[in-house]
mmCIF file of C-alpha atoms in Angstrom:
data_model
loop_
_atom_site.group_PDB
_atom_site.id
_atom_site.type_symbol
_atom_site.label_atom_id
_atom_site.label_comp_id
_atom_site.label_asym_id
_atom_site.label_seq_id
_atom_site.Cartn_x
_atom_site.Cartn_y
_atom_site.Cartn_z
ATOM 1 C CA UNK T 129 -54.575 63.825 -22.280
ATOM 2 C CA UNK T 130 -56.585 62.330 -19.386
ATOM 3 C CA UNK T 131 -55.295 59.011 -17.870
ATOM 4 C CA UNK T 132 -53.667 57.231 -15.121
ATOM 5 C CA UNK T 133 -49.949 57.019 -14.557
ATOM 6 C CA UNK T 134 -47.966 54.646 -12.441
ATOM 7 C CA UNK T 135 -44.360 54.883 -11.651
ATOM 8 C CA UNK T 136 -41.984 53.445 -11.827
ATOM 9 C CA UNK T 137 -42.598 50.749 -14.525
ATOM 10 C CA UNK T 138 -39.986 48.327 -13.017
ATOM 11 C CA UNK T 139 -38.885 48.351 -9.307
ATOM 12 C CA UNK T 140 -36.402 46.134 -7.598
ATOM 13 C CA UNK T 141 -36.054 46.073 -3.762
ATOM 14 C CA UNK T 142 -34.249 44.046 -1.250
ATOM 15 C CA UNK T 143 -36.204 41.743 1.097
ATOM 16 C CA UNK T 144 -37.239 43.368 4.223
ATOM 17 C CA UNK T 145 -37.595 46.914 2.701
ATOM 18 C CA UNK T 146 -40.691 48.809 2.343
ATOM 19 C CA UNK T 147 -41.578 50.190 -0.964
ATOM 20 C CA UNK T 148 -44.180 52.737 -2.311
ATOM 21 C CA UNK T 149 -45.809 52.476 -5.692
ATOM 22 C CA UNK T 150 -47.227 55.590 -7.259
ATOM 23 C CA UNK T 151 -50.514 56.060 -8.901
ATOM 24 C CA UNK T 152 -51.817 59.431 -10.166
ATOM 25 C CA UNK T 153 -54.937 60.102 -12.197
ATOM 26 C CA UNK T 154 -56.361 63.329 -13.937
ATOM 27 C CA UNK T 155 -59.689 61.814 -14.915
ATOM 28 C CA UNK T 156 -61.440 63.575 -12.112
ATOM 29 C CA UNK T 157 -62.579 60.067 -10.885
ATOM 30 C CA UNK T 158 -63.730 59.608 -7.332
ATOM 31 C CA UNK T 159 -62.803 55.813 -6.857
ATOM 32 C CA UNK T 160 -59.332 54.372 -7.174
ATOM 33 C CA UNK T 161 -58.127 50.683 -6.841
ATOM 34 C CA UNK T 162 -55.044 48.607 -6.481
ATOM 35 C CA UNK T 163 -54.711 45.209 -7.972
ATOM 36 C CA UNK T 164 -52.124 42.496 -7.763
ATOM 37 C CA UNK T 165 -51.552 40.140 -10.650
ATOM 38 C CA UNK T 166 -49.377 37.090 -10.509
ATOM 39 C CA UNK T 167 -48.116 35.089 -13.506
ATOM 40 C CA UNK T 168 -50.934 33.187 -15.289
ATOM 41 C CA UNK T 169 -53.507 34.578 -12.745
ATOM 42 C CA UNK T 170 -56.380 37.172 -12.851
ATOM 43 C CA UNK T 171 -56.424 40.351 -10.885
ATOM 44 C CA UNK T 172 -56.769 40.403 -7.074
ATOM 45 C CA UNK T 173 -58.114 43.469 -5.239
ATOM 46 C CA UNK T 174 -55.644 44.778 -2.556
ATOM 47 C CA UNK T 175 -57.279 48.127 -1.491
ATOM 48 C CA UNK T 176 -59.873 50.609 -2.843
ATOM 49 C CA UNK T 177 -60.985 54.116 -2.130
ATOM 50 C CA UNK T 178 -64.336 55.715 -3.020
ATOM 51 C CA UNK T 179 -63.596 59.080 -1.846
ATOM 52 C CA UNK T 180 -60.562 61.200 -0.369
ATOM 53 C CA UNK T 181 -59.484 60.137 3.126
ATOM 54 C CA UNK T 182 -61.290 56.927 3.040
ATOM 55 C CA UNK T 183 -60.285 53.597 1.830
ATOM 56 C CA UNK T 184 -61.314 49.853 2.249
ATOM 57 C CA UNK T 185 -59.524 46.601 2.353
ATOM 58 C CA UNK T 186 -59.729 44.253 -0.659
ATOM 59 C CA UNK T 187 -59.424 40.438 -0.808
ATOM 60 C CA UNK T 188 -55.604 40.565 -0.047
ATOM 61 C CA UNK T 189 -54.746 43.594 2.045
ATOM 62 C CA UNK T 190 -52.483 42.025 4.401
ATOM 63 C CA UNK T 191 -48.839 43.341 4.014
ATOM 64 C CA UNK T 192 -49.992 46.456 2.270
ATOM 65 C CA UNK T 193 -51.057 49.959 3.127
ATOM 66 C CA UNK T 194 -52.558 52.968 1.324
ATOM 67 C CA UNK T 195 -53.365 56.531 1.577
ATOM 68 C CA UNK T 196 -55.890 58.877 -0.088
ATOM 69 C CA UNK T 197 -55.061 62.452 0.771
ATOM 70 C CA UNK T 198 -55.880 63.843 -2.520
ATOM 71 C CA UNK T 199 -58.339 62.843 -5.229
ATOM 72 C CA UNK T 200 -55.689 62.451 -7.936
ATOM 73 C CA UNK T 201 -53.241 60.205 -5.916
ATOM 74 C CA UNK T 202 -53.539 56.795 -4.395
ATOM 75 C CA UNK T 203 -50.111 55.371 -3.470
ATOM 76 C CA UNK T 204 -49.564 51.787 -2.243
ATOM 77 C CA UNK T 205 -46.889 50.810 0.155
ATOM 78 C CA UNK T 206 -45.785 47.234 -0.009
ATOM 79 C CA UNK T 207 -44.518 46.556 3.545
ATOM 80 C CA UNK T 208 -41.826 43.999 4.790
ATOM 81 C CA UNK T 209 -44.830 42.047 6.289
ATOM 82 C CA UNK T 210 -45.994 41.087 2.628
ATOM 83 C CA UNK T 211 -44.660 37.521 2.419
ATOM 84 C CA UNK T 212 -44.458 37.196 -1.203
ATOM 85 C CA UNK T 213 -44.397 40.749 -2.808
ATOM 86 C CA UNK T 214 -42.954 39.993 -6.255
ATOM 87 C CA UNK T 215 -45.834 40.666 -8.653
ATOM 88 C CA UNK T 216 -47.297 42.955 -11.252
ATOM 89 C CA UNK T 217 -49.386 45.859 -9.639
ATOM 90 C CA UNK T 218 -52.083 47.638 -11.425
ATOM 91 C CA UNK T 219 -53.921 50.838 -10.443
ATOM 92 C CA UNK T 220 -57.348 51.686 -11.691
ATOM 93 C CA UNK T 221 -59.837 54.494 -11.350
ATOM 94 C CA UNK T 222 -63.584 54.702 -11.748
ATOM 95 C CA UNK T 223 -66.037 57.509 -12.315
ATOM 96 C CA UNK T 224 -68.520 55.623 -10.257
ATOM 97 C CA UNK T 225 -72.058 54.948 -11.513
ATOM 98 C CA UNK T 226 -74.068 51.765 -11.315
ATOM 99 C CA UNK T 227 -71.504 49.451 -13.079
ATOM 100 C CA UNK T 228 -68.285 50.786 -11.864
ATOM 101 C CA UNK T 229 -66.310 50.742 -15.159
ATOM 102 C CA UNK T 230 -62.689 51.023 -14.392
ATOM 103 C CA UNK T 231 -59.591 52.263 -16.337
ATOM 104 C CA UNK T 232 -56.095 51.130 -15.684
ATOM 105 C CA UNK T 233 -52.720 52.404 -15.539
ATOM 106 C CA UNK T 234 -49.748 50.770 -17.222
ATOM 107 C CA UNK T 235 -48.687 48.888 -14.036
ATOM 108 C CA UNK T 236 -45.512 48.510 -11.930
ATOM 109 C CA UNK T 237 -43.523 45.158 -11.949
ATOM 110 C CA UNK T 238 -42.085 44.743 -8.515
ATOM 111 C CA UNK T 239 -39.224 42.302 -7.914
ATOM 112 C CA UNK T 240 -37.895 41.677 -4.470
ATOM 113 C CA UNK T 241 -34.392 40.249 -4.343
ATOM 114 C CA UNK E 6 -70.728 37.926 -3.892
ATOM 115 C CA UNK E 7 -69.674 37.996 -7.451
ATOM 116 C CA UNK E 8 -67.839 35.425 -9.555
ATOM 117 C CA UNK E 9 -66.489 35.061 -13.061
ATOM 118 C CA UNK E 10 -65.656 31.853 -14.807
ATOM 119 C CA UNK E 11 -63.452 31.797 -17.813
ATOM 120 C CA UNK E 12 -63.040 28.077 -18.849
ATOM 121 C CA UNK E 13 -60.640 28.412 -21.868
ATOM 122 C CA UNK E 14 -57.070 28.896 -20.644
ATOM 123 C CA UNK E 15 -55.906 29.302 -24.254
ATOM 124 C CA UNK E 16 -57.284 29.652 -27.709
ATOM 125 C CA UNK E 17 -56.021 29.746 -31.237
ATOM 126 C CA UNK E 18 -57.557 31.451 -34.237
ATOM 127 C CA UNK E 19 -56.636 31.933 -37.840
ATOM 128 C CA UNK E 20 -55.985 35.447 -38.918
ATOM 129 C CA UNK E 21 -59.223 37.007 -40.394
ATOM 130 C CA UNK E 22 -61.571 34.540 -38.694
ATOM 131 C CA UNK E 23 -63.912 35.011 -35.883
ATOM 132 C CA UNK E 24 -63.408 33.761 -32.313
ATOM 133 C CA UNK E 25 -65.472 33.506 -29.367
ATOM 134 C CA UNK E 26 -64.227 33.797 -25.857
ATOM 135 C CA UNK E 27 -66.444 32.277 -23.076
ATOM 136 C CA UNK E 28 -67.427 33.872 -19.794
ATOM 137 C CA UNK E 29 -69.988 32.952 -17.315
ATOM 138 C CA UNK E 30 -70.896 34.741 -14.188
ATOM 139 C CA UNK E 31 -72.626 34.717 -10.955
ATOM 140 C CA UNK E 32 -73.915 37.585 -8.729
ATOM 141 C CA UNK E 33 -76.486 38.501 -6.105
ATOM 142 C CA UNK E 34 -76.659 42.132 -7.324
ATOM 143 C CA UNK E 35 -79.834 42.981 -9.239
ATOM 144 C CA UNK E 36 -78.113 45.322 -11.318
ATOM 145 C CA UNK E 37 -74.555 44.835 -12.703
ATOM 146 C CA UNK E 38 -72.191 45.447 -15.613
ATOM 147 C CA UNK E 39 -70.068 43.037 -17.544
ATOM 148 C CA UNK E 40 -66.750 44.158 -19.087
ATOM 149 C CA UNK E 41 -64.181 42.653 -21.285
ATOM 150 C CA UNK E 42 -60.462 43.709 -20.979
ATOM 151 C CA UNK E 43 -57.475 42.975 -23.210
ATOM 152 C CA UNK E 44 -53.976 42.695 -21.754
ATOM 153 C CA UNK E 45 -51.188 42.613 -24.297
ATOM 154 C CA UNK E 46 -47.678 41.464 -23.316
ATOM 155 C CA UNK E 47 -46.802 44.883 -22.201
ATOM 156 C CA UNK E 48 -49.183 44.420 -19.221
ATOM 157 C CA UNK E 49 -51.592 47.383 -19.438
ATOM 158 C CA UNK E 50 -55.276 46.539 -19.232
ATOM 159 C CA UNK E 51 -57.156 47.968 -22.147
ATOM 160 C CA UNK E 52 -61.006 48.277 -21.758
ATOM 161 C CA UNK E 53 -62.806 46.737 -24.758
ATOM 162 C CA UNK E 54 -66.527 46.540 -24.259
ATOM 163 C CA UNK E 55 -69.237 46.890 -21.702
ATOM 164 C CA UNK E 56 -72.677 45.491 -21.166
ATOM 165 C CA UNK E 57 -75.253 46.670 -18.601
ATOM 166 C CA UNK E 58 -77.510 43.908 -17.130
ATOM 167 C CA UNK E 59 -80.804 45.782 -18.139
ATOM 168 C CA UNK E 60 -79.486 46.582 -21.652
ATOM 169 C CA UNK E 61 -81.861 44.985 -24.300
ATOM 170 C CA UNK E 62 -79.351 44.895 -26.991
ATOM 171 C CA UNK E 63 -75.940 43.183 -27.201
ATOM 172 C CA UNK E 64 -72.981 45.787 -26.933
ATOM 173 C CA UNK E 65 -70.723 46.221 -29.957
ATOM 174 C CA UNK E 66 -67.596 48.223 -30.356
ATOM 175 C CA UNK E 67 -66.007 47.826 -33.794
ATOM 176 C CA UNK E 68 -64.783 44.218 -34.172
ATOM 177 C CA UNK E 69 -65.893 43.429 -30.686
ATOM 178 C CA UNK E 70 -69.367 42.214 -29.728
ATOM 179 C CA UNK E 71 -70.683 40.967 -26.468
ATOM 180 C CA UNK E 72 -73.085 37.947 -26.724
ATOM 181 C CA UNK E 73 -75.081 38.532 -23.451
ATOM 182 C CA UNK E 74 -77.593 35.720 -22.450
ATOM 183 C CA UNK E 75 -78.829 36.733 -19.063
ATOM 184 C CA UNK E 76 -80.789 33.574 -18.308
ATOM 185 C CA UNK E 77 -77.694 31.578 -18.966
ATOM 186 C CA UNK E 78 -75.546 33.970 -17.103
ATOM 187 C CA UNK E 79 -73.072 34.199 -19.927
ATOM 188 C CA UNK E 80 -71.372 37.141 -21.500
ATOM 189 C CA UNK E 81 -69.170 35.812 -24.330
ATOM 190 C CA UNK E 82 -66.768 38.083 -26.243
ATOM 191 C CA UNK E 83 -66.815 37.700 -30.068
ATOM 192 C CA UNK E 84 -63.942 39.119 -32.090
ATOM 193 C CA UNK E 85 -64.492 39.350 -35.817
ATOM 194 C CA UNK E 86 -61.923 39.397 -38.522
ATOM 195 C CA UNK E 87 -59.054 38.645 -36.070
ATOM 196 C CA UNK E 88 -55.806 40.370 -36.525
ATOM 197 C CA UNK E 89 -52.226 39.418 -35.357
ATOM 198 C CA UNK E 90 -52.461 42.368 -32.892
ATOM 199 C CA UNK E 91 -55.451 40.611 -31.124
ATOM 200 C CA UNK E 92 -53.011 38.168 -29.705
ATOM 201 C CA UNK E 93 -53.148 38.933 -25.957
ATOM 202 C CA UNK E 94 -54.754 37.836 -22.663
ATOM 203 C CA UNK E 95 -58.576 38.552 -22.332
ATOM 204 C CA UNK E 96 -60.275 39.062 -19.012
ATOM 205 C CA UNK E 97 -63.921 39.017 -18.308
ATOM 206 C CA UNK E 98 -65.253 41.049 -15.319
ATOM 207 C CA UNK E 99 -68.420 41.788 -13.465
ATOM 208 C CA UNK E 100 -69.056 45.199 -11.694
ATOM 209 C CA UNK E 101 -71.511 46.003 -9.158
ATOM 210 C CA UNK E 102 -71.600 48.353 -6.157
ATOM 211 C CA UNK E 103 -68.059 49.387 -5.191
ATOM 212 C CA UNK E 104 -66.172 46.298 -6.579
ATOM 213 C CA UNK E 105 -65.339 44.619 -9.836
ATOM 214 C CA UNK E 106 -64.422 40.968 -9.990
ATOM 215 C CA UNK E 107 -62.176 39.588 -12.675
ATOM 216 C CA UNK E 108 -61.870 36.018 -14.127
ATOM 217 C CA UNK E 109 -58.577 34.412 -14.635
ATOM 218 C CA UNK E 110 -58.483 35.152 -18.326
ATOM 219 C CA UNK E 111 -58.094 33.414 -21.767
ATOM 220 C CA UNK E 112 -54.920 33.571 -23.797
ATOM 221 C CA UNK E 113 -55.711 34.171 -27.492
ATOM 222 C CA UNK E 114 -53.198 33.633 -30.094
ATOM 223 C CA UNK E 115 -53.766 34.586 -33.649
ATOM 224 C CA UNK E 116 -52.092 32.530 -36.183
ATOM 225 C CA UNK E 117 -50.969 34.078 -39.588
#
């Protein structure tokens, strides 16, 4: 089945440590996205990538980094510079087109202790 | 710039009744798409329905329909015959070139 996978589902880290969240898709989509969701909030865009080896900052990129070495993969690193990293992180992909319909992975809940 | 406004933080509906979730938008893009997503307590975002700005007819997908009023910049979601499994957060979103902007969501609770 085609889809988007994120691992792990739950992640715990100590303050000051970098952590990398995985996102893989087999939908053959060109575009991929990372969002952050805090309790009771909507989704805020962290980074997005339209093609391999290229990515753009979203609305809240500070303290995060990404890479896009393969079409299928778009990992997100939460660095120690991110002041409040505890949140729910969602990865999405899109086949492009005029309206940019996005499909989401199951999410990773990151808790920094 | 794109903006989505969802003014209903929470809604209750009786099982088997219909419910309308409100969404208004603003955009400078001449062509755009409007989407609704469902987020159950498990956290995954489930795509429900989509409407293109130039589509003449309102979109429908099973029990979901999108009441699109372009002049009023509104894209309300109508769920008919509500079921207990419809209890979730619902997000309206607008998509244009490269980016999609989401609203803050409406929490729907279906009462038996």
